[in-house]
Amino acid sequence: MSNTTSSEPIDPDPSAPPPAASIERRRAFRLVAGIASLLALWAVWQVLTSFVAYTDDAYVTTNFVAVVPQVTGVIVSINVANDRQVRRGELLAVIDKVPFQLVVDQRKAALQEAAANHKLVSDDLAAAQNRLTTATAVLQQAGDDQKQVTLTAANVISANQQATMELAAAREAVDKASQSVARQEAIVAQAEAALALAEWQLGQTEIRAPVDGTVNNLSVSVGDTASAGKALVGIVDAEGWRIVANYKENYVRKLEPGKAAWVWLDTHPWRPYRARIEGVSRGISRGPDQDGILPYVAPTTDWIRLRRRFPVTLKLVEPPSDLTLYMGSDASTLIFP
């Protein structure tokens, strides 16, 4: 037998592990590629957000007007229904007028009595003034008579004394009558004010809509008691519609009133609406336990702390006439700073 040597190359075993150097290179490549991708995404995000400000933390709102009665009484009629549109000045409900009409009648009678008493004391004052005028004339005449030689000295002195005493009495009567008139004028003024208040309260038994809007969550009925100072009917204002979008604090410096924006409403999805910035809030509350004057936007969601956000108010530009807005519904906004 003879030994033969084959010159064919030997294929590596495919099941054999790759060299360690090759594995390290692949790992390094993947790490570098991942870091580069993150940096690229960060750069794209920074460029994009410098031209576009987007948030889905937005909602639709308007003024919610609480109609508060000014007087307390039993409701005798309800003239509106829930979710019905009303116009400014439209009658919403009526409180029983009888007790208030009785008070008006009483105040009118009191005013008439005060006016009659005022006339009496005014007549007394006029009589006292006439008496004073007469006494003044008599004293003047006594002074003239004193110059006449035909009268005796005793008669002249007696006439002067009587005229002087009458003048003093007339002046005292005028002072007392003037004080009585002043007191009665104050009584008349009080009676007029009381009557005006009673008439105003009578007028408040008719509760009317202060704005155009839609009655919301009506829960009163005939026979209920309306309490002064307690809200009776709520109206969603038809004129104050706006979008409030909460933007991160790094956006707000670029947002100014008048800039254009786009709004998407969750009640009308996939349809953008043109809008403009009405205002950017200059302050927010740092905690939910404030007095409510400053808006509070929670900085956390699902245990993740977010950047502080500031409310930006938007208003739709020429919204379609058939567009129905709903207070509290969600929205998304896009602004090009």
Steps between C-alpha positions, in 0.01 A plus 500: 500500500615849431418814709338788311469862619188702394554859392132604542431770769323388812170688569466634858249329716179714492417394853825636631468831702619821327824652616478721812634801310212483253241494781654803666497692174133425448414608852696823459331567168157446647577726796631776277203464266258518792665811644508661157133423449411654837705808422339527159153468649586760765633738233189447285278559804683820591472630145137396475394653831671825412251536215199311634333511844253216544299381797205271555455638851225740392128536551200703392347743746277804530344705778260310721250750640329407825163676518452598865165626636509825694196413713377193682164348417305207362537432126159508332608444138795369299513641148801311358608139450834333547750538209280766339650808341393832652547863407611785724200632696287189443284398796640192676286466813257694718496525881168551678428875475225526765719558810707759316193679361361525853822663616482745210144594597609548859790724397272706279263560791791598725620745237156654467479547876848654510408732214181609679691574820755690299223719359370572849835609637564698181173686557605564860830638375324727253271630777799560727679688224190715442486571873866597493438733209209662681699535824785660312262748340337581836834563662598723214175689535557539877838649427344748265231589754764574759606792290155653503444754772128435518550172687583495864834353605327219698297386202805501273705294746215251548451460123872445444519234772200311366631512144842380613353210698277401208796506264702271731207259529452500123866421447484212748193365323679516165800312645282223644298470180819483292632218720171314463513540124859372490407194709198429284704536181736232634202277574370553146843417356513180706153405383595563137813286537303220666245510218773494236660198669166319521427570133848378404448179697165452329673534165757239602230235524535466123831323437636572152798379299797741529670366182431304184576134555376153585336394826714229656410240764167657599389339825227728640124462475183681597458504877871517578628791706736739330752638749660842462869465420477131403539398135176380346573455127827457310547633147786408265588835339466500121743788446807406703622185322876450504767229506739480795821314416757422769846547349831405658693789646775477236239585233322798650775754439443452126123535512346841456142626460391514138705207375324243286419152628315187404254316720365145488190426705434154635129559438581563131807281431723521195388851417734793573367845588687825468560694821700786645671549834292725723736503796772318690465460874768685697458292813391162632449359847771271631251292694134395484419645843504863394194729489426415137573844357819374335461197269655173616635247250608170656870435419473121527323225311522128576779565753713681243592858576452734206620849430286780632232601253333835447150555360489657153159626388402453135192617314366345183516715187170510311372164627235329284144592585412134552786441747372406845746542784478316830640644820766272649565291189860413405701658221847509346678812381786577266682834493790613284711723727 
